[in-house]
Amino acid sequence: MRRIGFIDIEDGLNVIEEQPVHLFNEHAKRFEFEKTVTLQSADAVDFFLSVPLSLMNFRVLRFPFSDREKLKKVIPFELDNLIIGGSDSIVFDTIVLGGANNGFDVLVAYIERGILKDVLARLSTLNIDPRVVTSIELHAALEGGADDIARRLVEQSRVHGQDRVDAAREEIASPTINLRTGPFAYTKDLDKTKKKLRVTAVLAVLLALTINSDLLFRTIKARNEASSIRREMRAMYAGLFPNEKRITDELYQLRSHMKEIKDRGDAMIGVYPLRFLLDLSERTMQGIAFYEISLDKDLIKMKGDAVGMDSIGKMKTGLSEYLTDVSVSDIKPSAGGRIAFTVVAKGYRQQ
């Protein structure tokens, strides 16, 4: 039987020793809740850690692929243009929300390295090294699906009582995210595994060399040729971008530069466009229906129809509360006796 302690940080970190810990006993890959204690009295073999949404930040980015390993390689280049300090200042993990139109929406959850380093250092003074760093609140936000995730992340709804214990059990079985990555990766199990496999790995290599030395020779030759091609590609890329120091995927980075040159502003998908759609949906306009919405960097364009001119006037007044330079054009009769129109605005004031 293995006892697991789930450290549940709900608010601040003023007194780390007083943070609640949910204790679970593992039986045949099932986790039975025992009790909740404070961190200073927690007695467990393994620990998991949940950090609140207030310590984290999020971005929604779109990619033509959903492979998590490839996403972890290319996302830092996207974040370098979106956050202060660049990707070197944060630790992140990804969640693929869904795919459509030959692309995938990916939620990037990240925390500042300094914050995570401080939390782990304070736990280390108590001889605690959590295996996973996740978030109960993020787990709860994702339970409602991907369609309305922006609203739930903005509102940061709280989880209380037994719901936190149930969420902790599910996170132990299958973590939503794990921020113990990169320089903060959990290495205790890895060190043990390395010691056990060291002799086995040496014997396996010797056996492979004995059985098929010709295959090894061909593999080395192919790798040398691939390395030569890789060096040529890197030299060409370095000639195009001499000031760029970190190069890991030349083809993707070149495409990223082309995308940035074409429209630097379109790189950010974030919560704010979703905030606009949320504001629009919450302001019910009688007799108005929008069927096409276009959000560009400096222009908002919407097409719709109305039951009459009075509805169009009221709509313009309502939109002017949070949009700037609102104008209505292309007013003409539509099907069913309705009136079609086009609304153009040049700015969005967040409420």
GROMACS .gro file of C-alpha atoms in nm:
model
  351
    1MET     CA    1   0.000   0.000   0.000
    2ARG     CA    2   0.130   0.342  -0.096
    3ARG     CA    3   0.015   0.661   0.078
    4ILE     CA    4  -0.007   0.972  -0.140
    5GLY     CA    5  -0.039   1.329  -0.016
    6PHE     CA    6  -0.212   1.582  -0.242
    7ILE     CA    7  -0.103   1.933  -0.139
    8ASP     CA    8  -0.398   2.162  -0.210
    9ILE     CA    9  -0.295   2.530  -0.224
   10GLU     CA   10  -0.614   2.734  -0.258
   11ASP     CA   11  -0.496   3.091  -0.204
   12GLY     CA   12  -0.164   3.244  -0.105
   13LEU     CA   13   0.157   3.091   0.023
   14ASN     CA   14   0.203   3.296   0.339
   15VAL     CA   15   0.221   2.992   0.570
   16ILE     CA   16   0.321   2.690   0.363
   17GLU     CA   17   0.316   2.457   0.664
   18GLU     CA   18  -0.058   2.520   0.717
   19GLN     CA   19  -0.165   2.430   0.362
   20PRO     CA   20  -0.416   2.138   0.346
   21VAL     CA   21  -0.304   1.794   0.230
   22HIS     CA   22  -0.553   1.525   0.121
   23LEU     CA   23  -0.417   1.180   0.207
   24PHE     CA   24  -0.501   0.883  -0.018
   25ASN     CA   25  -0.410   0.514   0.006
   26GLU     CA   26  -0.345   0.331  -0.320
   27HIS     CA   27  -0.494  -0.017  -0.360
   28ALA     CA   28  -0.467  -0.185  -0.702
   29LYS     CA   29  -0.446   0.150  -0.881
   30ARG     CA   30  -0.746   0.282  -0.687
   31PHE     CA   31  -0.704   0.579  -0.455
   32GLU     CA   32  -0.907   0.573  -0.134
   33PHE     CA   33  -0.940   0.899   0.056
   34GLU     CA   34  -0.829   0.879   0.421
   35LYS     CA   35  -0.834   1.231   0.566
   36THR     CA   36  -0.720   1.591   0.523
   37VAL     CA   37  -0.436   1.723   0.739
   38THR     CA   38  -0.196   2.017   0.735
   39LEU     CA   39   0.129   1.998   0.546
   40GLN     CA   40   0.344   1.998   0.858
   41SER     CA   41   0.177   1.676   0.979
   42ALA     CA   42   0.141   1.498   0.644
   43ASP     CA   43   0.300   1.152   0.634
   44ALA     CA   44   0.314   1.019   0.277
   45VAL     CA   45   0.550   0.842   0.036
   46ASP     CA   46   0.462   1.050  -0.271
   47PHE     CA   47   0.325   1.402  -0.304
   48PHE     CA   48   0.125   1.584  -0.571
   49LEU     CA   49   0.084   1.963  -0.571
   50SER     CA   50  -0.206   2.178  -0.689
   51VAL     CA   51  -0.148   2.550  -0.751
   52PRO     CA   52  -0.436   2.800  -0.786
   53LEU     CA   53  -0.526   2.973  -1.113
   54SER     CA   54  -0.419   3.304  -0.958
   55LEU     CA   55  -0.055   3.192  -0.987
   56MET     CA   56  -0.091   3.087  -1.351
   57ASN     CA   57  -0.154   3.239  -1.694
   58PHE     CA   58  -0.303   3.097  -2.012
   59ARG     CA   59  -0.292   3.136  -2.390
   60VAL     CA   60  -0.497   2.969  -2.663
   61LEU     CA   61  -0.290   2.908  -2.976
   62ARG     CA   62  -0.372   2.731  -3.301
   63PHE     CA   63  -0.144   2.479  -3.474
   64PRO     CA   64  -0.172   2.245  -3.773
   65PHE     CA   65  -0.076   1.947  -3.553
   66SER     CA   66  -0.159   1.811  -3.206
   67ASP     CA   67   0.144   1.600  -3.111
   68ARG     CA   68   0.238   1.708  -2.756
   69GLU     CA   69   0.611   1.658  -2.798
   70LYS     CA   70   0.621   1.868  -3.113
   71LEU     CA   71   0.402   2.132  -2.948
   72LYS     CA   72   0.650   2.163  -2.660
   73LYS     CA   73   0.927   2.234  -2.912
   74VAL     CA   74   0.749   2.504  -3.114
   75ILE     CA   75   0.534   2.681  -2.851
   76PRO     CA   76   0.834   2.868  -2.698
   77PHE     CA   77   0.882   3.051  -3.030
   78GLU     CA   78   0.517   3.162  -3.025
   79LEU     CA   79   0.532   3.270  -2.659
   80ASP     CA   80   0.848   3.476  -2.717
   81ASN     CA   81   0.630   3.724  -2.911
   82LEU     CA   82   0.342   3.721  -2.662
   83ILE     CA   83   0.474   3.747  -2.305
   84ILE     CA   84   0.717   3.977  -2.130
   85GLY     CA   85   1.046   3.800  -2.064
   86GLY     CA   86   0.983   3.538  -2.332
   87SER     CA   87   0.950   3.163  -2.291
   88ASP     CA   88   1.268   3.140  -2.082
   89SER     CA   89   1.087   3.309  -1.792
   90ILE     CA   90   0.806   3.051  -1.760
   91VAL     CA   91   0.731   2.680  -1.729
   92PHE     CA   92   0.437   2.552  -1.935
   93ASP     CA   93   0.229   2.250  -2.031
   94THR     CA   94  -0.031   2.204  -2.306
   95ILE     CA   95  -0.386   2.074  -2.345
   96VAL     CA   96  -0.531   2.010  -2.692
   97LEU     CA   97  -0.885   2.151  -2.680
   98GLY     CA   98  -1.005   2.020  -3.016
   99GLY     CA   99  -0.951   2.031  -3.390
  100ALA     CA  100  -1.140   2.175  -3.688
  101ASN     CA  101  -1.062   2.322  -4.029
  102ASN     CA  102  -0.723   2.148  -4.053
  103GLY     CA  103  -0.605   2.296  -3.723
  104PHE     CA  104  -0.605   2.239  -3.347
  105ASP     CA  105  -0.678   2.483  -3.063
  106VAL     CA  106  -0.419   2.432  -2.787
  107LEU     CA  107  -0.448   2.571  -2.434
  108VAL     CA  108  -0.105   2.668  -2.296
  109ALA     CA  109  -0.098   2.684  -1.916
  110TYR     CA  110   0.213   2.843  -1.768
  111ILE     CA  111   0.364   2.977  -1.445
  112GLU     CA  112   0.659   3.206  -1.387
  113ARG     CA  113   0.978   3.013  -1.311
  114GLY     CA  114   1.053   3.229  -1.009
  115ILE     CA  115   0.715   3.148  -0.851
  116LEU     CA  116   0.746   2.772  -0.907
  117LYS     CA  117   1.107   2.773  -0.788
  118ASP     CA  118   1.004   2.947  -0.466
  119VAL     CA  119   0.717   2.702  -0.400
  120LEU     CA  120   0.937   2.395  -0.457
  121ALA     CA  121   1.217   2.542  -0.245
  122ARG     CA  122   0.980   2.602   0.048
  123LEU     CA  123   0.850   2.246   0.018
  124SER     CA  124   1.206   2.117   0.002
  125THR     CA  125   1.275   2.264   0.347
  126LEU     CA  126   1.005   2.023   0.470
  127ASN     CA  127   1.175   1.735   0.283
  128ILE     CA  128   0.890   1.724   0.031
  129ASP     CA  129   0.949   1.684  -0.344
  130PRO     CA  130   0.613   1.669  -0.530
  131ARG     CA  131   0.601   1.429  -0.823
  132VAL     CA  132   0.347   1.639  -1.021
  133VAL     CA  133   0.245   2.008  -1.019
  134THR     CA  134  -0.110   2.049  -1.148
  135SER     CA  135  -0.422   2.257  -1.070
  136ILE     CA  136  -0.758   2.151  -0.928
  137GLU     CA  137  -0.922   2.473  -1.055
  138LEU     CA  138  -0.798   2.409  -1.409
  139HIS     CA  139  -0.930   2.052  -1.382
  140ALA     CA  140  -1.272   2.191  -1.287
  141ALA     CA  141  -1.267   2.454  -1.565
  142LEU     CA  142  -1.200   2.188  -1.829
  143GLU     CA  143  -1.484   1.966  -1.709
  144GLY     CA  144  -1.730   2.198  -1.884
  145GLY     CA  145  -1.569   2.133  -2.223
  146ALA     CA  146  -1.359   2.349  -2.454
  147ASP     CA  147  -1.633   2.574  -2.597
  148ASP     CA  148  -1.659   2.808  -2.297
  149ILE     CA  149  -1.312   2.764  -2.147
  150ALA     CA  150  -1.223   3.135  -2.180
  151ARG     CA  151  -1.511   3.242  -1.955
  152ARG     CA  152  -1.425   2.990  -1.686
  153LEU     CA  153  -1.058   3.085  -1.685
  154VAL     CA  154  -1.143   3.456  -1.660
  155GLU     CA  155  -1.395   3.402  -1.380
  156GLN     CA  156  -1.166   3.159  -1.193
  157SER     CA  157  -1.456   2.978  -1.026
  158ARG     CA  158  -1.368   2.826  -0.690
  159VAL     CA  159  -1.399   2.456  -0.604
  160HIS     CA  160  -1.507   2.373  -0.249
  161GLY     CA  161  -1.532   2.089   0.000
  162GLN     CA  162  -1.573   1.734  -0.122
  163ASP     CA  163  -1.539   1.849  -0.484
  164ARG     CA  164  -1.174   1.935  -0.416
  165VAL     CA  165  -1.110   1.590  -0.270
  166ASP     CA  166  -1.276   1.421  -0.570
  167ALA     CA  167  -1.077   1.638  -0.811
  168ALA     CA  168  -0.755   1.555  -0.624
  169ARG     CA  169  -0.825   1.182  -0.662
  170GLU     CA  170  -0.876   1.224  -1.039
  171GLU     CA  171  -0.561   1.434  -1.073
  172ILE     CA  172  -0.353   1.165  -0.900
  173ALA     CA  173  -0.486   0.906  -1.145
  174SER     CA  174  -0.448   1.129  -1.455
  175PRO     CA  175  -0.306   1.482  -1.412
  176THR     CA  176  -0.459   1.753  -1.631
  177ILE     CA  177  -0.118   1.920  -1.664
  178ASN     CA  178   0.226   1.872  -1.512
  179LEU     CA  179   0.440   2.183  -1.464
  180ARG     CA  180   0.732   1.976  -1.336
  181THR     CA  181   0.913   1.993  -1.665
  182GLY     CA  182   1.238   2.126  -1.804
  183PRO     CA  183   1.468   2.244  -1.521
  184PHE     CA  184   1.195   2.155  -1.267
  185ALA     CA  185   1.142   1.796  -1.388
  186TYR     CA  186   1.091   1.529  -1.121
  187THR     CA  187   1.407   1.317  -1.133
  188LYS     CA  188   1.390   1.090  -0.829
  189ASP     CA  189   1.236   0.797  -1.017
  190LEU     CA  190   1.460   0.859  -1.315
  191ASP     CA  191   1.774   0.835  -1.103
  192LYS     CA  192   1.659   0.504  -0.959
  193THR     CA  193   1.575   0.369  -1.301
  194LYS     CA  194   1.914   0.472  -1.440
  195LYS     CA  195   2.094   0.273  -1.172
  196LYS     CA  196   1.884  -0.038  -1.235
  197LEU     CA  197   1.914  -0.025  -1.613
  198ARG     CA  198   2.280   0.070  -1.642
  199VAL     CA  199   2.408  -0.289  -1.655
  200THR     CA  200   2.118  -0.403  -1.874
  201ALA     CA  201   2.181  -0.124  -2.122
  202VAL     CA  202   2.551  -0.212  -2.154
  203LEU     CA  203   2.470  -0.579  -2.215
  204ALA     CA  204   2.205  -0.488  -2.472
  205VAL     CA  205   2.449  -0.268  -2.664
  206LEU     CA  206   2.715  -0.541  -2.666
  207LEU     CA  207   2.461  -0.797  -2.786
  208ALA     CA  208   2.342  -0.567  -3.064
  209LEU     CA  209   2.699  -0.507  -3.179
  210THR     CA  210   2.770  -0.880  -3.185
  211ILE     CA  211   2.454  -0.986  -3.370
  212ASN     CA  212   2.443  -0.716  -3.635
  213SER     CA  213   2.754  -0.501  -3.671
  214ASP     CA  214   2.665  -0.429  -4.034
  215LEU     CA  215   2.336  -0.270  -3.928
  216LEU     CA  216   2.522  -0.054  -3.678
  217PHE     CA  217   2.763   0.060  -3.950
  218ARG     CA  218   2.476   0.155  -4.183
  219THR     CA  219   2.300   0.339  -3.902
  220ILE     CA  220   2.610   0.541  -3.818
  221LYS     CA  221   2.661   0.626  -4.185
  222ALA     CA  222   2.299   0.739  -4.223
  223ARG     CA  223   2.324   0.950  -3.908
  224ASN     CA  224   2.642   1.116  -4.033
  225GLU     CA  225   2.473   1.202  -4.363
  226ALA     CA  226   2.168   1.336  -4.180
  227SER     CA  227   2.391   1.542  -3.951
  228SER     CA  228   2.572   1.688  -4.252
  229ILE     CA  229   2.243   1.792  -4.413
  230ARG     CA  230   2.127   1.933  -4.080
  231ARG     CA  231   2.443   2.141  -4.048
  232GLU     CA  232   2.394   2.282  -4.398
  233MET     CA  233   2.033   2.375  -4.318
  234ARG     CA  234   2.138   2.539  -3.994
  235ALA     CA  235   2.414   2.736  -4.167
  236MET     CA  236   2.167   2.867  -4.426
  237TYR     CA  237   1.917   2.962  -4.155
  238ALA     CA  238   2.187   3.132  -3.946
  239GLY     CA  239   2.283   3.334  -4.254
  240LEU     CA  240   1.924   3.458  -4.292
  241PHE     CA  241   1.882   3.534  -3.920
  242PRO     CA  242   2.230   3.601  -3.773
  243ASN     CA  243   2.093   3.747  -3.447
  244GLU     CA  244   1.889   3.439  -3.354
  245LYS     CA  245   2.082   3.229  -3.102
  246ARG     CA  246   1.844   2.941  -3.029
  247ILE     CA  247   1.775   2.717  -3.332
  248THR     CA  248   1.595   2.383  -3.288
  249ASP     CA  249   1.360   2.346  -3.588
  250GLU     CA  250   1.476   2.551  -3.887
  251LEU     CA  251   1.171   2.487  -4.106
  252TYR     CA  252   0.917   2.575  -3.841
  253GLN     CA  253   1.111   2.880  -3.722
  254LEU     CA  254   1.133   3.009  -4.081
  255ARG     CA  255   0.757   2.971  -4.121
  256SER     CA  256   0.709   3.147  -3.788
  257HIS     CA  257   0.919   3.443  -3.908
  258MET     CA  258   0.717   3.464  -4.232
  259LYS     CA  259   0.395   3.458  -4.033
  260GLU     CA  260   0.523   3.732  -3.801
  261ILE     CA  261   0.626   3.952  -4.095
  262LYS     CA  262   0.287   3.908  -4.265
  263ASP     CA  263   0.079   4.004  -3.965
  264ARG     CA  264   0.249   4.027  -3.628
  265GLY     CA  265  -0.073   4.118  -3.458
  266ASP     CA  266  -0.250   3.798  -3.568
  267ALA     CA  267  -0.009   3.587  -3.362
  268MET     CA  268  -0.209   3.654  -3.045
  269ILE     CA  269  -0.529   3.451  -3.002
  270GLY     CA  270  -0.554   3.482  -2.618
  271VAL     CA  271  -0.860   3.548  -2.405
  272TYR     CA  272  -0.945   3.905  -2.527
  273PRO     CA  273  -1.116   3.814  -2.860
  274LEU     CA  274  -1.312   3.555  -2.663
  275ARG     CA  275  -1.393   3.826  -2.408
  276PHE     CA  276  -1.545   4.038  -2.687
  277LEU     CA  277  -1.763   3.749  -2.806
  278LEU     CA  278  -1.868   3.689  -2.447
  279ASP     CA  279  -1.964   4.058  -2.402
  280LEU     CA  280  -2.163   4.050  -2.727
  281SER     CA  281  -2.352   3.734  -2.627
  282GLU     CA  282  -2.442   3.878  -2.285
  283ARG     CA  283  -2.596   4.194  -2.433
  284THR     CA  284  -2.924   4.063  -2.575
  285MET     CA  285  -3.060   4.285  -2.854
  286GLN     CA  286  -3.428   4.234  -2.936
  287GLY     CA  287  -3.492   4.180  -3.305
  288ILE     CA  288  -3.121   4.159  -3.397
  289ALA     CA  289  -2.938   3.854  -3.532
  290PHE     CA  290  -2.567   3.845  -3.625
  291TYR     CA  291  -2.460   3.576  -3.870
  292GLU     CA  292  -2.103   3.686  -3.957
  293ILE     CA  293  -1.837   3.836  -3.726
  294SER     CA  294  -1.484   3.930  -3.836
  295LEU     CA  295  -1.220   4.034  -3.577
  296ASP     CA  296  -0.904   4.190  -3.720
  297LYS     CA  297  -0.623   4.374  -3.546
  298ASP     CA  298  -0.778   4.723  -3.577
  299LEU     CA  299  -1.123   4.650  -3.718
  300ILE     CA  300  -1.440   4.470  -3.606
  301LYS     CA  301  -1.694   4.389  -3.876
  302MET     CA  302  -2.032   4.221  -3.820
  303LYS     CA  303  -2.315   4.136  -4.057
  304GLY     CA  304  -2.670   4.065  -3.950
  305ASP     CA  305  -3.038   4.146  -3.995
  306ALA     CA  306  -3.309   4.317  -3.789
  307VAL     CA  307  -3.686   4.336  -3.772
  308GLY     CA  308  -3.683   4.711  -3.831
  309MET     CA  309  -3.487   5.036  -3.832
  310ASP     CA  310  -3.567   5.103  -3.463
  311SER     CA  311  -3.387   4.782  -3.368
  312ILE     CA  312  -3.085   4.887  -3.573
  313GLY     CA  313  -3.070   5.225  -3.394
  314LYS     CA  314  -3.092   5.063  -3.050
  315MET     CA  315  -2.826   4.811  -3.151
  316LYS     CA  316  -2.584   5.087  -3.255
  317THR     CA  317  -2.638   5.268  -2.925
  318GLY     CA  318  -2.576   4.948  -2.728
  319LEU     CA  319  -2.262   4.858  -2.920
  320SER     CA  320  -2.120   5.208  -2.871
  321GLU     CA  321  -2.096   5.135  -2.497
  322TYR     CA  322  -1.793   4.910  -2.556
  323LEU     CA  323  -1.695   4.965  -2.922
  324THR     CA  324  -1.547   5.285  -3.072
  325ASP     CA  325  -1.637   5.456  -3.403
  326VAL     CA  326  -1.943   5.234  -3.459
  327SER     CA  327  -2.104   5.280  -3.803
  328VAL     CA  328  -2.390   5.097  -3.980
  329SER     CA  329  -2.393   5.054  -4.359
  330ASP     CA  330  -2.523   4.833  -4.640
  331ILE     CA  331  -2.879   4.861  -4.507
  332LYS     CA  332  -3.115   4.677  -4.744
  333PRO     CA  333  -3.424   4.454  -4.739
  334SER     CA  334  -3.366   4.088  -4.655
  335ALA     CA  335  -3.568   3.765  -4.661
  336GLY     CA  336  -3.879   3.741  -4.443
  337GLY     CA  337  -3.934   4.117  -4.434
  338ARG     CA  338  -3.618   4.176  -4.227
  339ILE     CA  339  -3.351   4.439  -4.292
  340ALA     CA  340  -2.989   4.337  -4.357
  341PHE     CA  341  -2.705   4.558  -4.236
  342THR     CA  342  -2.329   4.573  -4.175
  343VAL     CA  343  -2.168   4.711  -3.856
  344VAL     CA  344  -1.808   4.837  -3.856
  345ALA     CA  345  -1.613   4.943  -3.543
  346LYS     CA  346  -1.249   5.044  -3.497
  347GLY     CA  347  -1.183   4.947  -3.137
  348TYR     CA  348  -1.301   4.739  -2.840
  349ARG     CA  349  -1.309   4.869  -2.483
  350GLN     CA  350  -1.303   4.578  -2.238
  351GLN     CA  351  -1.565   4.594  -1.968
   0.00000   0.00000   0.00000
